[in-house]
Short mmCIF file of C-alpha atoms in Angstrom, two decimals:
data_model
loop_
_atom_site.label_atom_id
_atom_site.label_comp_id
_atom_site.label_asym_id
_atom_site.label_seq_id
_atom_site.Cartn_x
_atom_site.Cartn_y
_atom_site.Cartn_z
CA UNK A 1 112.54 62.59 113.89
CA UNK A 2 109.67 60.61 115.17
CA UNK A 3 108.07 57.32 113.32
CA UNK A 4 108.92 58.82 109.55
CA UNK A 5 112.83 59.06 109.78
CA UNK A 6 114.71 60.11 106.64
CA UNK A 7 117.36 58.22 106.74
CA UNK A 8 120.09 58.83 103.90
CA UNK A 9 120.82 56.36 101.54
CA UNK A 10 122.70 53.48 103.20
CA UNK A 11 122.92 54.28 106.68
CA UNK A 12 120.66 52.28 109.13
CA UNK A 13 118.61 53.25 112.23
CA UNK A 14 120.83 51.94 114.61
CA UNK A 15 123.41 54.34 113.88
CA UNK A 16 121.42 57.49 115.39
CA UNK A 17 122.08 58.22 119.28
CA UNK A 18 120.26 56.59 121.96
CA UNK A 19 119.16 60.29 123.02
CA UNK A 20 117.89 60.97 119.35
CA UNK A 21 115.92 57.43 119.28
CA UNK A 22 114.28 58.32 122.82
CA UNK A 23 113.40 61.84 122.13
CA UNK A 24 111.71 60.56 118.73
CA UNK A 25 109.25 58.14 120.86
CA UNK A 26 108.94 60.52 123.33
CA UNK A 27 107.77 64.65 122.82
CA UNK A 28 107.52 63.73 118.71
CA UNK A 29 104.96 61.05 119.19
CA UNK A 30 102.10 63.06 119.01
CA UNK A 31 102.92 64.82 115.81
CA UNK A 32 103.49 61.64 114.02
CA UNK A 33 100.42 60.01 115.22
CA UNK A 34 98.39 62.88 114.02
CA UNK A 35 99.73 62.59 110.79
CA UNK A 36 99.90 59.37 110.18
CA UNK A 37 95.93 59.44 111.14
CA UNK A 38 95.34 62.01 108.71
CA UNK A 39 96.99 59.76 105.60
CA UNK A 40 94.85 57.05 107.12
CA UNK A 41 91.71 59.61 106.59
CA UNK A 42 93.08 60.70 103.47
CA UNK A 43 93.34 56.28 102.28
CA UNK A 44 90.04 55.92 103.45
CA UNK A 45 88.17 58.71 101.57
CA UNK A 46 90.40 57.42 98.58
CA UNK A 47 89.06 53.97 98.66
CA UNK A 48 85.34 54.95 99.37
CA UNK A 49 85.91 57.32 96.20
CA UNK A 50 86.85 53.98 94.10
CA UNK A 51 84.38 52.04 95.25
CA UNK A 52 81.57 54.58 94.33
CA UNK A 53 83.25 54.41 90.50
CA UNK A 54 85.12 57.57 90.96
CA UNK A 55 88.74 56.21 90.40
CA UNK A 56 90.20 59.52 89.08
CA UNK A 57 88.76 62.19 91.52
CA UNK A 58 90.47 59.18 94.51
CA UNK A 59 94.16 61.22 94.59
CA UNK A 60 92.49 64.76 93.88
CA UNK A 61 92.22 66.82 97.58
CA UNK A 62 89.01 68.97 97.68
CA UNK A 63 90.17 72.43 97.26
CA UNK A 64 87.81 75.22 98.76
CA UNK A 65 88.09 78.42 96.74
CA UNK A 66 86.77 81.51 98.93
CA UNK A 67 84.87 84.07 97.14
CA UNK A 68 86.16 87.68 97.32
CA UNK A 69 84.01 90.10 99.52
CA UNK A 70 81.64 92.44 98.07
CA UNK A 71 84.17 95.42 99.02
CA UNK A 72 86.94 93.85 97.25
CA UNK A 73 85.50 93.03 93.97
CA UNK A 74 84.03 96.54 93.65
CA UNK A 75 87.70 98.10 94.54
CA UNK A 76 88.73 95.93 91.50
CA UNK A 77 85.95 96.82 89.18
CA UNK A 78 86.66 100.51 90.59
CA UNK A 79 90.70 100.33 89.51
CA UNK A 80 89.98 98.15 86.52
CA UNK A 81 87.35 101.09 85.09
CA UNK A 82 89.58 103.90 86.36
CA UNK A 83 92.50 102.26 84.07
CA UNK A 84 90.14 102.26 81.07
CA UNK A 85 90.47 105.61 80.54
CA UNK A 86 93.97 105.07 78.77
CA UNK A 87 91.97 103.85 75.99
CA UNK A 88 89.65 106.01 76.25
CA UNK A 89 92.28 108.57 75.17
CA UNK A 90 92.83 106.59 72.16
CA UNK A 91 89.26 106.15 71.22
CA UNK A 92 88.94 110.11 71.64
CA UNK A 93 91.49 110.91 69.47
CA UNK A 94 90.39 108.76 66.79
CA UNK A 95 87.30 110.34 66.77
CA UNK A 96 88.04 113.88 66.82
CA UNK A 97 90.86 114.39 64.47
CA UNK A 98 88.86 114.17 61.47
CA UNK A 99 86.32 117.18 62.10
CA UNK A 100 89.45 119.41 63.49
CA UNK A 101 91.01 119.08 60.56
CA UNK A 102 88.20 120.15 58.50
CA UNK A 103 87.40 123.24 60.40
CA UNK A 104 88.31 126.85 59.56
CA UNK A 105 90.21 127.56 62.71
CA UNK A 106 92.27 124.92 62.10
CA UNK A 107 93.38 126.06 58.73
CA UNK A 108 93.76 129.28 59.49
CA UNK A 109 95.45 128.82 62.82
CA UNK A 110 98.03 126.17 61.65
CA UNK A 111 97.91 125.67 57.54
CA UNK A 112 97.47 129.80 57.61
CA UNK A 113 95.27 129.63 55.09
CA UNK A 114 91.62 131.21 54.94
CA UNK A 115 89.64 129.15 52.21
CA UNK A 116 90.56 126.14 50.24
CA UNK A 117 91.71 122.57 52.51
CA UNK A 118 94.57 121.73 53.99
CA UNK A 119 96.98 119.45 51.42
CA UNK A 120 96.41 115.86 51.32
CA UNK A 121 99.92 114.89 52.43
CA UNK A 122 99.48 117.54 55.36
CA UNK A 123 96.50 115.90 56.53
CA UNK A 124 98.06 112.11 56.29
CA UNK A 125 101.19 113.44 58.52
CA UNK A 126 98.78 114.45 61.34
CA UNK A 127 96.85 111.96 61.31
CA UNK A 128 99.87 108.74 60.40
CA UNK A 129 102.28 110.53 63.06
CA UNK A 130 99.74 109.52 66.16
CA UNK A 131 99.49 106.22 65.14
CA UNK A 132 103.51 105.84 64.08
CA UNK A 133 104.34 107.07 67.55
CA UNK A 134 102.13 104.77 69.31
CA UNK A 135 104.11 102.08 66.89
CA UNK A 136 107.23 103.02 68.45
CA UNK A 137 106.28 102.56 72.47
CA UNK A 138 104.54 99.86 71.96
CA UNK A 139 107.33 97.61 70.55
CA UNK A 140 107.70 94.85 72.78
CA UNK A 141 111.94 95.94 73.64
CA UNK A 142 110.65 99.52 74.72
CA UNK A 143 107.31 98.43 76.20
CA UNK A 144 108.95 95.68 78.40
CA UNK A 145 111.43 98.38 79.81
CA UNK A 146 108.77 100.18 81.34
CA UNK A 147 106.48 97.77 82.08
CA UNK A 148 108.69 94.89 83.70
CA UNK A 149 111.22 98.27 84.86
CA UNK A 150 108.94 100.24 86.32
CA UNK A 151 105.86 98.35 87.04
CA UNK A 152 102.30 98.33 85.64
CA UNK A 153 100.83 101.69 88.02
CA UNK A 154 103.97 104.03 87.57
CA UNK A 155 103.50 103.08 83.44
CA UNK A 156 100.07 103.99 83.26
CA UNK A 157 101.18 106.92 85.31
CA UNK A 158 104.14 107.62 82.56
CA UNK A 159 101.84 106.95 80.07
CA UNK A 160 99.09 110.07 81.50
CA UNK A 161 101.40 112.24 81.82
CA UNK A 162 103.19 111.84 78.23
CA UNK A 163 99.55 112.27 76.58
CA UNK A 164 99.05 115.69 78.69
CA UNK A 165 102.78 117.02 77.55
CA UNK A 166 101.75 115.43 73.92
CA UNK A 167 97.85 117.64 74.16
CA UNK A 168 100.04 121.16 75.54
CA UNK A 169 102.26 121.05 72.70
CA UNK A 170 99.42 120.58 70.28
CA UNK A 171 96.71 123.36 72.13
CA UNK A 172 99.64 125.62 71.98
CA UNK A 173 100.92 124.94 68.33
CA UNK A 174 100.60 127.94 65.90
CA UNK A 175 102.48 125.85 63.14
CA UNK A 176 102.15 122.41 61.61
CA UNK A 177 105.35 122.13 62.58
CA UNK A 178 104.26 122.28 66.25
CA UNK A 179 101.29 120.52 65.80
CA UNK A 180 102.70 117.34 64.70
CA UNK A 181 105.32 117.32 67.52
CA UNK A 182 102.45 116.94 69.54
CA UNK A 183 100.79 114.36 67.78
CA UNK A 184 103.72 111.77 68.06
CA UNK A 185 104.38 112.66 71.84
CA UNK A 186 100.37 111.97 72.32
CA UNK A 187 100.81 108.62 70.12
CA UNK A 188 103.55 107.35 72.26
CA UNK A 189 101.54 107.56 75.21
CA UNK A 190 98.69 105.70 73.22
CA UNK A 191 101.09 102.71 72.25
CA UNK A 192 102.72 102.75 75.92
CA UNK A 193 99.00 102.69 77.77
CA UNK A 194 97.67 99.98 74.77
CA UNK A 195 100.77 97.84 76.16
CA UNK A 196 99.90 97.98 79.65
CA UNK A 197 96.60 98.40 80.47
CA UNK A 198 95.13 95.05 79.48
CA UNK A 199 97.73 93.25 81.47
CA UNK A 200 97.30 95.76 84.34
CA UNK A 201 93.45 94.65 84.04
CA UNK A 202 93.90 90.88 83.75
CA UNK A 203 96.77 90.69 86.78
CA UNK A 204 94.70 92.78 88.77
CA UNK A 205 90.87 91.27 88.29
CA UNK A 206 90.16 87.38 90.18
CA UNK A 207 89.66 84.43 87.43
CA UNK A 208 86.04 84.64 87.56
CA UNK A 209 85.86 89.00 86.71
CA UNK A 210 89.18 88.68 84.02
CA UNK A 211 87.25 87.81 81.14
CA UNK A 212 84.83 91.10 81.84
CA UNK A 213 87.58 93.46 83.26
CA UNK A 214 89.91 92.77 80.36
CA UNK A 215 87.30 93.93 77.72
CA UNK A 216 87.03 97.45 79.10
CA UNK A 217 89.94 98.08 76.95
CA UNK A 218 87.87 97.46 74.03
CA UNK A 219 84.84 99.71 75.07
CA UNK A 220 87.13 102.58 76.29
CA UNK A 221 88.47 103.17 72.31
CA UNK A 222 84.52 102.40 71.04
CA UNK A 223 83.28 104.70 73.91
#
């Protein structure tokens, strides 16, 4: 118990045991002395802080933040860049789905046709399916079930491995039909990796690297 008794409401100090009473003055002195020099300390720095013309900083306590070692931050920096490549993917696609679509192997491997283009609705389904599939995972009900479910690593893991089933069925497609299969499995990985990696890349980076961790998203799809 010591000097700084809690006594509940209404009942007086007499009312403890004479054992409790001695053992407070007796083993429990020192810790209450030590304390109650330490708010002492803590008044006096207060009061020197007001009298320099400081009145707000007087009931602030001096917090020392430790910076992170060298090995640390570059782990970070290493998992944070590492996780960029789920955007990447995005970025990639974006790119390439325009000249593939124009080529002659293309036609004649899934339109089956040897001159002339591809119809204009044809080519707005392969292209509108990627991004309609990424729609779908990344709706907050379906993204929050894997995210907050499974936890950020094993959905960026999830994610990988949907976009490699999505780019099998696609590099093995002999049919439209086929192809665009593959193009909404490879869009929901898109929308599940877009929900996840920025958070995954702001919980993981310190306060002063968030800011430049978190915009590796945005240079992965510009890469």
């Amino acid at each position: 118990f010591g000097s700084r008794q809690r006594l509940h409401p209404g009942v007086a100090a007499d009312s403890f045991p004479p054992l409790v009473r001695v053992g407070a003055s007796g083993a429990m002195a020192q810790v209450c002395d030590n304390s109650s020099d330490e708010s002492v300390e803590e008044t006096t720095s207060s009061d020197e802080e007001q009298q320099h013309g400081n009145p707000l900083k007087a009931n602030k306590k001096n917090v020392h933040k430790k910076a992170l070692p060298c090995d640390k931050l570059a782990r970070v920096g290493l998992v944070a860049a590492f996780a960029t490549i789920g955007s990447t993917l995005f970025g990639l696609d974006i790119g390439y789905i325009g000249p593939i679509i124009e080529s002659d192997s293309f036609k004649y491997d899934i339109s089956h046709i040897t001159h002339g283009s591809i119809s204009p609705s044809t080519e707005g389904l392969i292209v509108s399916l990627f991004s309609i599939g990424a729609i779908v995972t990344a709706f907050p009900v379906i993204s929050s079930a894997f995210i907050d479910g499974w936890g950020r690593k094993v959905t960026i893991i999830v994610g990988a491995v949907i976009f490699i089933i999505g780019s099998i069925i696609q590099a093995t497609a002999h049919g439209s039909v086929q192809l665009l299969i593959g193009r909404f499995v490879a869009g929901m990985s898109i929308g599940l990796l877009s929900s996840v990696i920025v958070l995954y890349q702001s919980e993981l980076a310190p306060a002063s690297l968030r800011g430049a961790l978190s915009t590796l998203y945005q240079l992965g799809i510009t890469f």
